[in-house]
Amino acid sequence: MLTAIPSAHRSEGGEAAPSDDSPAQDYPLGRMEAPVFQTAAFSYDTAEAMAQTFAGRAPGHLYTRLSNPTTLALERRLAKAEGGVGCLATASGMAALSAVLTGLLRPGDDLVAASGIFGGTVSLLRNVLGRFGVRTHFVNPTHADAIRAAVTSTTRAIFVETIGNPGMEVPDFRTVAEIAHERRVPFLVDSTVTTPALARPGDFGADVVVHSTSKYINGHGTAIGGAIIDTGRFDWRNGPFPDIAKWSMKAGDLGFLAHLRATIARDLGACAAPWTSFLMLQGLDTLTARMRLHCENARYLALVLQAHPAVQKVNYPGLETSTFHDRVQRYFGGLGGGIVTLRLGDRTRAFRFINRLVHARRAANIGETGTLVIHPASTIFHEYDAADRDRLGVPDDMVRVSVGIEDFPTLVEDVRQALDRVNQEQA
Ligand SMILES: *Cc1c(COP(=O)(O)O)cnc(C)c1O
């Protein structure tokens, strides 16, 4: 069967570097940037050579659903940025999560997941995995004890986001990692909101890191993509996953990714597109600089919002007054990310604020260079009822702002005039 795992798939580990270190044969003409191998398949000189590659005995690419040199360059760079052993890029963040979860879980298994996480992930866990007999216990990740209490003998993984989108909770990663490892199950972390520029979750116990690269890594809102990184910390031979253990015998610490690449992700079919991989590589070049600006603007904006009389509550983990301030210091080098949520009292006022913004745009994305706003309860979480939304950390008066990297006065002026009108139009 198709078991090709390109040998160059392994990362050397270490810090994020501005360029990848792909072998010369991937780039026969020399290069400044990774060339886009815009091809579905790769041709071979002989039947024997093709058979060798299919059998996984020779490195090489066969078909872009399995691997592609441009995507491989991205995978290598992301693995390195995360200090992981390898990476698998996918068609979207949801594709990455689907592959990881279906690759781990079977009917009768359960999962402990943080509440206040991405709406698409909640839906995947409930509506898709739920149909296949996998149960998810949602727990507020603020207190590790609640997570500990939710773990049962059938729990097969613990899943959190680095900063919940849009709950904005920051888990105590080291403690949650200990809980998972006591049970010999993997600790899965969605690091979309922090990116490797703020945190390498593997450094504080994550076994598998997942990204939606559509957000900050792309940075410009021009493509959808995802990635899975194995940090190399979990011993797949010793966990409750016999089929992955088999892969580990063959592929060593790449066992889990080999399992995903050669069966799960391959058969689910949501592969990364070469042109998209190129765009993600381009985004990575400026990621660190952009993230610094996103975080700086978000922190100042949070202070401005906090001081405005129309605002009831501001949620930004980077504020000194936040419950999560210490964790932001400890885990993210003091940078609180680019997302701020605010509460305005009721839905009407939230809508009024959103509608009066002139510069910021109304859009469902995060992590773009420009500021984007959304009312999560009526959009991403529209299919849930009010009680459910409260449990999921999405109140009806909440607005999410994905703070861009534009010149700060432009942003503040826009937000201030919109907030002023929220109160004026009420009077
Ligand atoms: C957007 C997002 C996803 C889903 O990613 P897509 O690329 O849109 O499929 C998953 N997790 C988080 C935290 C996200 O923000």
Tab-separated table of C-alpha atoms and ligand atoms in Angstrom:
chain	number	residue	atom	x	y	z
A	1	MET	CA	0.000	0.000	0.000
A	2	LEU	CA	0.967	3.625	-0.113
A	3	THR	CA	3.412	4.017	2.709
A	4	ALA	CA	5.777	6.595	1.274
A	5	ILE	CA	7.199	8.835	3.931
A	6	PRO	CA	9.713	11.171	2.344
A	7	SER	CA	12.935	10.685	4.277
A	8	ALA	CA	13.548	14.439	4.288
A	9	HIS	CA	10.362	14.786	6.327
A	10	ARG	CA	12.346	14.858	9.570
A	11	SER	CA	13.339	18.148	11.151
A	12	GLU	CA	16.729	18.697	12.727
A	13	GLY	CA	15.006	20.509	15.602
A	14	GLY	CA	16.207	23.824	16.993
A	15	GLU	CA	15.031	27.387	16.634
A	16	ALA	CA	12.866	28.906	13.944
A	17	ALA	CA	15.082	29.841	11.036
A	18	PRO	CA	14.385	32.284	8.224
A	19	SER	CA	14.958	29.643	5.587
A	20	ASP	CA	14.397	25.912	5.320
A	21	ASP	CA	17.119	23.431	4.580
A	22	SER	CA	15.570	21.357	1.843
A	23	PRO	CA	17.903	19.095	-0.066
A	24	ALA	CA	19.219	20.518	-3.309
A	25	GLN	CA	17.277	18.012	-5.398
A	26	ASP	CA	14.036	19.707	-4.390
A	27	TYR	CA	15.318	22.940	-5.944
A	28	PRO	CA	17.364	22.050	-9.010
A	29	LEU	CA	17.690	25.636	-10.230
A	30	GLY	CA	18.766	27.320	-7.023
A	31	ARG	CA	16.297	29.576	-5.321
A	32	MET	CA	15.381	32.480	-3.121
A	33	GLU	CA	11.964	31.061	-2.253
A	34	ALA	CA	10.558	27.539	-2.381
A	35	PRO	CA	9.318	26.878	-5.922
A	36	VAL	CA	5.666	25.922	-6.249
A	37	PHE	CA	5.395	22.353	-7.485
A	38	GLN	CA	1.934	22.841	-8.941
A	39	THR	CA	1.427	19.242	-9.909
A	40	ALA	CA	-0.879	16.399	-8.946
A	41	ALA	CA	1.563	13.557	-9.590
A	42	PHE	CA	5.294	12.922	-10.063
A	43	SER	CA	6.607	10.776	-12.905
A	44	TYR	CA	9.197	8.000	-12.594
A	45	ASP	CA	11.756	6.625	-15.037
A	46	THR	CA	11.065	2.974	-14.256
A	47	ALA	CA	8.386	0.773	-12.775
A	48	GLU	CA	10.959	-0.472	-10.255
A	49	ALA	CA	11.748	3.030	-8.974
A	50	MET	CA	8.062	3.732	-8.594
A	51	ALA	CA	7.492	0.481	-6.694
A	52	GLN	CA	10.376	1.334	-4.344
A	53	THR	CA	8.870	4.699	-3.531
A	54	PHE	CA	5.382	3.286	-3.026
A	55	ALA	CA	6.825	0.727	-0.649
A	56	GLY	CA	8.531	3.485	1.323
A	57	ARG	CA	11.976	2.073	0.562
A	58	ALA	CA	13.115	5.091	-1.430
A	59	PRO	CA	12.382	8.746	-0.731
A	60	GLY	CA	10.299	10.604	-3.250
A	61	HIS	CA	6.950	12.107	-4.024
A	62	LEU	CA	4.171	10.240	-5.783
A	63	TYR	CA	0.983	12.191	-5.599
A	64	THR	CA	0.265	15.541	-3.964
A	65	ARG	CA	-2.417	14.130	-1.681
A	66	LEU	CA	0.429	12.178	-0.007
A	67	SER	CA	3.299	14.657	-0.234
A	68	ASN	CA	4.614	17.505	-2.358
A	69	PRO	CA	8.009	19.261	-2.302
A	70	THR	CA	6.560	22.734	-1.682
A	71	THR	CA	4.426	21.404	1.143
A	72	LEU	CA	7.410	19.469	2.456
A	73	ALA	CA	9.386	22.722	2.660
A	74	LEU	CA	6.564	24.174	4.763
A	75	GLU	CA	6.364	21.051	6.937
A	76	ARG	CA	10.080	21.139	7.573
A	77	ARG	CA	9.957	24.770	8.556
A	78	LEU	CA	7.012	24.355	10.896
A	79	ALA	CA	8.549	21.283	12.546
A	80	LYS	CA	11.696	23.269	13.163
A	81	ALA	CA	9.831	26.316	14.450
A	82	GLU	CA	8.019	24.096	16.976
A	83	GLY	CA	11.137	22.122	17.903
A	84	GLY	CA	9.245	19.002	16.796
A	85	VAL	CA	10.311	15.796	15.075
A	86	GLY	CA	8.062	16.286	12.063
A	87	CYS	CA	5.007	17.950	10.619
A	88	LEU	CA	2.100	17.140	8.361
A	89	ALA	CA	0.452	20.045	6.554
A	90	THR	CA	-3.256	19.807	5.731
A	91	ALA	CA	-5.935	21.634	3.759
A	92	SER	CA	-7.187	23.575	6.799
A	93	GLY	CA	-7.000	23.802	10.555
A	94	MET	CA	-10.153	21.681	10.724
A	95	ALA	CA	-8.514	19.066	8.492
A	96	ALA	CA	-5.545	18.968	10.880
A	97	LEU	CA	-7.826	18.505	13.894
A	98	SER	CA	-9.951	15.886	12.076
A	99	ALA	CA	-6.867	13.879	11.173
A	100	VAL	CA	-5.386	14.012	14.675
A	101	LEU	CA	-8.640	13.099	16.416
A	102	THR	CA	-9.765	10.370	14.023
A	103	GLY	CA	-6.203	9.043	14.052
A	104	LEU	CA	-6.307	8.678	17.842
A	105	LEU	CA	-9.880	7.895	18.826
A	106	ARG	CA	-12.181	4.914	18.377
A	107	PRO	CA	-15.820	4.326	19.309
A	108	GLY	CA	-16.142	4.151	23.096
A	109	ASP	CA	-13.149	6.417	23.698
A	110	ASP	CA	-13.547	9.808	25.228
A	111	LEU	CA	-11.721	13.064	25.131
A	112	VAL	CA	-11.383	15.883	27.643
A	113	ALA	CA	-11.429	19.257	25.892
A	114	ALA	CA	-11.284	22.828	27.095
A	115	SER	CA	-14.450	24.901	26.880
A	116	GLY	CA	-14.222	28.349	25.271
A	117	ILE	CA	-12.492	26.926	22.199
A	118	PHE	CA	-12.990	27.440	18.463
A	119	GLY	CA	-16.604	26.815	17.356
A	120	GLY	CA	-15.606	24.548	14.481
A	121	THR	CA	-13.694	22.318	16.874
A	122	VAL	CA	-16.673	22.118	19.249
A	123	SER	CA	-18.827	21.084	16.310
A	124	LEU	CA	-16.287	18.504	15.095
A	125	LEU	CA	-16.156	16.950	18.554
A	126	ARG	CA	-19.886	16.958	19.134
A	127	ASN	CA	-21.461	16.511	15.745
A	128	VAL	CA	-18.898	14.482	13.851
A	129	LEU	CA	-16.953	12.430	16.398
A	130	GLY	CA	-20.106	12.182	18.501
A	131	ARG	CA	-21.753	10.272	15.623
A	132	PHE	CA	-18.922	7.751	15.730
A	133	GLY	CA	-19.281	7.035	19.425
A	134	VAL	CA	-16.557	9.312	20.754
A	135	ARG	CA	-17.629	11.421	23.717
A	136	THR	CA	-16.124	14.759	24.663
A	137	HIS	CA	-16.195	16.261	28.139
A	138	PHE	CA	-15.850	20.030	27.927
A	139	VAL	CA	-14.169	21.532	30.961
A	140	ASN	CA	-13.149	25.082	31.780
A	141	PRO	CA	-9.372	24.830	31.447
A	142	THR	CA	-8.600	27.595	33.943
A	143	HIS	CA	-8.347	25.111	36.789
A	144	ALA	CA	-6.358	21.977	36.130
A	145	ASP	CA	-8.304	20.175	38.883
A	146	ALA	CA	-11.443	20.312	36.757
A	147	ILE	CA	-9.547	18.623	33.950
A	148	ARG	CA	-8.188	16.002	36.315
A	149	ALA	CA	-11.708	15.268	37.564
A	150	ALA	CA	-13.017	14.786	34.009
A	151	VAL	CA	-10.420	12.200	32.995
A	152	THR	CA	-11.696	8.600	33.040
A	153	SER	CA	-10.252	5.210	32.186
A	154	THR	CA	-11.519	5.605	28.607
A	155	THR	CA	-10.014	9.079	28.092
A	156	ARG	CA	-7.569	8.915	25.205
A	157	ALA	CA	-6.385	12.525	24.955
A	158	ILE	CA	-6.640	15.957	26.526
A	159	PHE	CA	-7.142	18.905	24.199
A	160	VAL	CA	-6.717	22.631	24.869
A	161	GLU	CA	-6.038	25.817	22.931
A	162	THR	CA	-3.110	27.984	23.997
A	163	ILE	CA	-5.445	30.951	24.371
A	164	GLY	CA	-9.054	29.882	23.949
A	165	ASN	CA	-10.681	31.469	20.906
A	166	PRO	CA	-12.940	33.165	21.929
A	167	GLY	CA	-13.008	32.142	25.652
A	168	MET	CA	-9.537	33.707	26.167
A	169	GLU	CA	-8.623	31.254	28.927
A	170	VAL	CA	-4.997	30.221	29.285
A	171	PRO	CA	-4.534	26.737	30.743
A	172	ASP	CA	-1.772	25.837	33.140
A	173	PHE	CA	-0.069	23.767	30.474
A	174	ARG	CA	2.532	22.032	32.609
A	175	THR	CA	-0.059	20.743	35.061
A	176	VAL	CA	-2.430	19.604	32.315
A	177	ALA	CA	0.481	17.854	30.588
A	178	GLU	CA	1.234	16.003	33.840
A	179	ILE	CA	-2.374	14.873	34.127
A	180	ALA	CA	-2.293	13.519	30.570
A	181	HIS	CA	1.042	11.812	31.038
A	182	GLU	CA	0.062	10.178	34.331
A	183	ARG	CA	-2.636	8.473	32.254
A	184	ARG	CA	-0.237	7.848	29.378
A	185	VAL	CA	-2.434	9.729	26.936
A	186	PRO	CA	-1.229	12.537	24.655
A	187	PHE	CA	-1.666	16.227	25.412
A	188	LEU	CA	-2.948	17.983	22.269
A	189	VAL	CA	-2.580	21.741	21.931
A	190	ASP	CA	-4.067	24.020	19.281
A	191	SER	CA	-1.548	26.855	19.080
A	192	THR	CA	-3.216	28.804	16.261
A	193	VAL	CA	-3.666	31.938	18.355
A	194	THR	CA	-0.108	32.061	19.717
A	195	THR	CA	1.965	30.557	16.865
A	196	PRO	CA	5.603	29.546	17.327
A	197	ALA	CA	6.432	33.255	17.626
A	198	LEU	CA	4.943	33.306	21.142
A	199	ALA	CA	5.131	29.738	22.318
A	200	ARG	CA	6.387	26.286	21.521
A	201	PRO	CA	3.842	24.163	23.392
A	202	GLY	CA	6.201	21.192	23.240
A	203	ASP	CA	8.446	23.066	25.679
A	204	PHE	CA	5.716	22.839	28.291
A	205	GLY	CA	4.516	19.333	27.719
A	206	ALA	CA	2.418	19.230	24.524
A	207	ASP	CA	2.795	16.035	22.526
A	208	VAL	CA	0.953	17.131	19.405
A	209	VAL	CA	0.608	20.748	18.284
A	210	VAL	CA	-2.053	21.746	15.783
A	211	HIS	CA	-2.304	24.961	13.793
A	212	SER	CA	-4.774	26.639	11.560
A	213	THR	CA	-2.170	28.269	9.327
A	214	SER	CA	-5.018	30.290	7.775
A	215	LYS	CA	-4.645	32.804	10.597
A	216	TYR	CA	-1.399	34.392	11.811
A	217	ILE	CA	0.970	32.095	9.933
A	218	ASN	CA	-0.513	33.099	6.593
A	219	GLY	CA	-1.050	36.523	8.092
A	220	HIS	CA	-2.782	38.146	5.160
A	221	GLY	CA	-6.021	36.215	4.905
A	222	THR	CA	-5.149	34.789	1.475
A	223	ALA	CA	-5.398	31.018	2.005
A	224	ILE	CA	-6.730	28.226	4.213
A	225	GLY	CA	-4.349	25.664	5.668
A	226	GLY	CA	-3.456	23.605	8.713
A	227	ALA	CA	-0.596	21.693	10.264
A	228	ILE	CA	0.111	18.919	12.768
A	229	ILE	CA	3.441	18.782	14.585
A	230	ASP	CA	4.608	15.853	16.690
A	231	THR	CA	6.878	17.267	19.385
A	232	GLY	CA	8.483	13.848	19.867
A	233	ARG	CA	7.698	13.730	23.564
A	234	PHE	CA	5.028	11.047	23.612
A	235	ASP	CA	6.033	7.396	23.550
A	236	TRP	CA	3.502	6.024	21.091
A	237	ARG	CA	4.706	2.468	21.698
A	238	ASN	CA	3.593	2.727	25.305
A	239	GLY	CA	0.207	4.408	25.020
A	240	PRO	CA	-3.216	2.868	24.442
A	241	PHE	CA	-2.795	3.026	20.635
A	242	PRO	CA	-1.719	-0.367	19.234
A	243	ASP	CA	-1.977	0.673	15.568
A	244	ILE	CA	0.207	3.735	16.117
A	245	ALA	CA	2.653	1.593	18.104
A	246	LYS	CA	3.034	-0.561	14.994
A	247	TRP	CA	3.945	2.492	12.952
A	248	SER	CA	6.443	3.536	15.600
A	249	MET	CA	8.298	0.241	15.166
A	250	LYS	CA	8.827	1.174	11.514
A	251	ALA	CA	9.141	4.942	11.643
A	252	GLY	CA	10.548	5.585	15.134
A	253	ASP	CA	9.505	8.890	16.618
A	254	LEU	CA	7.663	9.691	13.386
A	255	GLY	CA	5.228	6.843	14.082
A	256	PHE	CA	2.187	8.998	14.752
A	257	LEU	CA	2.762	11.219	11.735
A	258	ALA	CA	3.431	8.160	9.568
A	259	HIS	CA	0.107	6.713	10.734
A	260	LEU	CA	-1.625	9.962	9.806
A	261	ARG	CA	0.190	10.455	6.523
A	262	ALA	CA	-0.080	6.881	5.314
A	263	THR	CA	-3.608	6.071	6.427
A	264	ILE	CA	-5.733	8.685	8.167
A	265	ALA	CA	-4.937	11.987	6.455
A	266	ARG	CA	-4.311	10.202	3.173
A	267	ASP	CA	-7.758	8.643	3.234
A	268	LEU	CA	-9.602	11.651	4.601
A	269	GLY	CA	-8.065	13.449	1.631
A	270	ALA	CA	-7.825	17.009	2.929
A	271	CYS	CA	-4.261	17.616	1.742
A	272	ALA	CA	-2.376	20.900	1.597
A	273	ALA	CA	-2.309	22.592	-1.811
A	274	PRO	CA	1.184	23.461	-3.120
A	275	TRP	CA	0.317	27.066	-3.896
A	276	THR	CA	-1.138	27.444	-0.393
A	277	SER	CA	2.036	25.984	1.111
A	278	PHE	CA	4.009	28.645	-0.741
A	279	LEU	CA	1.783	31.375	0.731
A	280	MET	CA	2.221	29.918	4.219
A	281	LEU	CA	6.013	29.845	3.779
A	282	GLN	CA	5.903	33.476	2.766
A	283	GLY	CA	3.834	34.297	5.856
A	284	LEU	CA	6.342	32.557	8.112
A	285	ASP	CA	9.051	34.972	6.952
A	286	THR	CA	7.365	37.862	8.745
A	287	LEU	CA	5.546	35.984	11.500
A	288	THR	CA	7.693	37.058	14.436
A	289	ALA	CA	7.626	40.735	13.489
A	290	ARG	CA	3.883	40.708	12.849
A	291	MET	CA	3.079	38.884	16.072
A	292	ARG	CA	4.966	41.453	18.092
A	293	LEU	CA	2.876	44.222	16.527
A	294	HIS	CA	-0.407	42.306	16.916
A	295	CYS	CA	0.321	41.805	20.615
A	296	GLU	CA	1.416	45.391	21.194
A	297	ASN	CA	-1.648	46.858	19.469
A	298	ALA	CA	-3.955	44.409	21.262
A	299	ARG	CA	-2.590	45.321	24.678
A	300	TYR	CA	-2.962	49.066	24.089
A	301	LEU	CA	-6.403	48.590	22.605
A	302	ALA	CA	-7.459	46.518	25.636
A	303	LEU	CA	-6.425	49.420	27.880
A	304	VAL	CA	-8.362	51.916	25.766
A	305	LEU	CA	-11.433	49.686	25.827
A	306	GLN	CA	-11.185	49.189	29.570
A	307	ALA	CA	-11.211	52.936	30.118
A	308	HIS	CA	-14.323	53.552	27.981
A	309	PRO	CA	-17.674	53.932	29.811
A	310	ALA	CA	-19.614	52.003	27.127
A	311	VAL	CA	-17.608	48.833	27.816
A	312	GLN	CA	-18.610	46.499	30.642
A	313	LYS	CA	-15.784	44.031	30.476
A	314	VAL	CA	-12.586	43.488	28.534
A	315	ASN	CA	-10.941	40.122	28.202
A	316	TYR	CA	-7.288	40.143	27.227
A	317	PRO	CA	-4.855	37.771	28.915
A	318	GLY	CA	-1.947	40.171	28.392
A	319	LEU	CA	-3.376	42.784	30.796
A	320	GLU	CA	-1.776	43.062	34.213
A	321	THR	CA	-5.239	42.759	35.732
A	322	SER	CA	-5.988	39.482	33.934
A	323	THR	CA	-6.187	36.236	35.910
A	324	PHE	CA	-3.959	34.793	33.219
A	325	HIS	CA	-1.247	37.424	33.410
A	326	ASP	CA	1.194	35.089	35.209
A	327	ARG	CA	0.629	32.317	32.709
A	328	VAL	CA	1.164	34.740	29.831
A	329	GLN	CA	4.491	35.698	31.411
A	330	ARG	CA	5.485	32.117	32.051
A	331	TYR	CA	4.356	30.530	28.815
A	332	PHE	CA	4.229	33.257	26.158
A	333	GLY	CA	7.098	35.521	27.144
A	334	GLY	CA	4.656	38.182	28.349
A	335	LEU	CA	2.867	38.551	24.995
A	336	GLY	CA	-0.897	38.113	25.251
A	337	GLY	CA	-1.752	37.508	21.587
A	338	GLY	CA	-3.717	39.592	19.108
A	339	ILE	CA	-7.306	38.890	20.159
A	340	VAL	CA	-9.347	41.005	22.543
A	341	THR	CA	-12.972	40.412	23.498
A	342	LEU	CA	-15.257	43.007	25.027
A	343	ARG	CA	-18.743	42.912	26.490
A	344	LEU	CA	-21.182	45.707	25.881
A	345	GLY	CA	-24.235	44.772	27.948
A	346	ASP	CA	-26.513	43.270	25.313
A	347	ARG	CA	-26.640	42.141	21.706
A	348	THR	CA	-28.112	45.408	20.414
A	349	ARG	CA	-25.235	47.417	21.793
A	350	ALA	CA	-22.727	44.862	20.500
A	351	PHE	CA	-24.237	45.099	17.008
A	352	ARG	CA	-24.273	48.897	17.173
A	353	PHE	CA	-20.566	48.979	18.016
A	354	ILE	CA	-19.747	46.576	15.196
A	355	ASN	CA	-21.825	48.530	12.692
A	356	ARG	CA	-20.307	51.916	13.560
A	357	LEU	CA	-16.722	50.831	12.917
A	358	VAL	CA	-15.350	52.458	9.794
A	359	HIS	CA	-11.786	51.211	9.554
A	360	ALA	CA	-12.077	47.755	11.141
A	361	ARG	CA	-13.863	45.235	8.959
A	362	ARG	CA	-16.631	42.815	9.848
A	363	ALA	CA	-15.201	39.370	9.018
A	364	ALA	CA	-14.964	35.839	10.428
A	365	ASN	CA	-11.202	35.532	10.274
A	366	ILE	CA	-8.457	36.281	12.801
A	367	GLY	CA	-4.768	36.977	12.348
A	368	GLU	CA	-4.915	39.229	9.315
A	369	THR	CA	-2.882	42.436	9.072
A	370	GLY	CA	-6.093	44.496	9.293
A	371	THR	CA	-8.375	44.592	12.343
A	372	LEU	CA	-11.443	42.335	12.078
A	373	VAL	CA	-14.509	42.213	14.327
A	374	ILE	CA	-17.267	39.664	14.787
A	375	HIS	CA	-20.182	38.896	17.100
A	376	PRO	CA	-19.413	35.222	17.882
A	377	ALA	CA	-22.824	34.319	19.368
A	378	SER	CA	-24.750	35.119	16.156
A	379	THR	CA	-22.122	33.820	13.732
A	380	ILE	CA	-19.562	31.131	14.624
A	381	PHE	CA	-21.816	29.884	17.465
A	382	HIS	CA	-25.212	30.623	15.863
A	383	GLU	CA	-26.300	26.984	15.939
A	384	TYR	CA	-26.067	26.776	19.747
A	385	ASP	CA	-28.776	27.967	22.154
A	386	ALA	CA	-28.122	30.645	24.775
A	387	ALA	CA	-27.478	28.232	27.664
A	388	ASP	CA	-25.038	26.277	25.541
A	389	ARG	CA	-23.261	29.427	24.446
A	390	ASP	CA	-22.864	30.532	28.049
A	391	ARG	CA	-21.343	27.173	28.893
A	392	LEU	CA	-19.032	27.471	25.906
A	393	GLY	CA	-17.963	30.939	27.052
A	394	VAL	CA	-19.742	32.906	24.315
A	395	PRO	CA	-22.152	35.429	25.900
A	396	ASP	CA	-24.587	37.337	23.719
A	397	ASP	CA	-23.071	40.780	24.361
A	398	MET	CA	-19.526	39.803	23.451
A	399	VAL	CA	-17.587	41.178	20.484
A	400	ARG	CA	-14.325	39.625	19.349
A	401	VAL	CA	-11.670	41.880	17.897
A	402	SER	CA	-8.767	40.407	15.976
A	403	VAL	CA	-6.399	43.311	16.356
A	404	GLY	CA	-4.389	44.116	13.244
A	405	ILE	CA	-0.957	45.634	12.836
A	406	GLU	CA	-2.082	48.976	11.458
A	407	ASP	CA	-0.901	52.301	12.797
A	408	PHE	CA	-2.340	52.428	16.337
A	409	PRO	CA	-3.956	55.925	16.271
A	410	THR	CA	-6.082	54.935	13.241
A	411	LEU	CA	-7.344	51.925	15.111
A	412	VAL	CA	-8.036	53.688	18.403
A	413	GLU	CA	-9.816	56.589	16.757
A	414	ASP	CA	-12.104	54.173	14.937
A	415	VAL	CA	-12.885	52.120	18.053
A	416	ARG	CA	-13.432	55.228	20.221
A	417	GLN	CA	-15.918	56.871	17.874
A	418	ALA	CA	-17.857	53.602	17.534
A	419	LEU	CA	-17.995	53.151	21.316
A	420	ASP	CA	-19.035	56.793	21.835
A	421	ARG	CA	-21.996	56.194	19.551
A	422	VAL	CA	-23.031	53.024	21.373
A	423	ASN	CA	-23.864	55.158	24.413
A	424	GLN	CA	-25.087	58.268	22.521
A	425	GLU	CA	-27.575	56.387	20.362
A	426	GLN	CA	-28.968	54.669	23.424
A	427	ALA	CA	-29.707	57.994	25.145
B	1	LIG	C1	-9.660	29.025	12.699
B	1	LIG	C2	-9.308	28.084	13.746
B	1	LIG	C3	-9.363	26.697	13.520
B	1	LIG	C4	-9.852	26.124	12.212
B	1	LIG	O1	-8.980	26.416	11.175
B	1	LIG	P1	-9.421	26.539	9.620
B	1	LIG	O2	-8.121	26.790	8.946
B	1	LIG	O3	-10.397	27.667	9.518
B	1	LIG	O4	-10.028	25.233	9.249
B	1	LIG	C5	-8.993	25.859	14.547
B	1	LIG	N1	-8.589	26.346	15.731
B	1	LIG	C6	-8.534	27.661	15.988
B	1	LIG	C7	-8.070	28.128	17.326
B	1	LIG	C8	-8.892	28.575	15.004
B	1	LIG	O5	-8.860	29.883	15.270
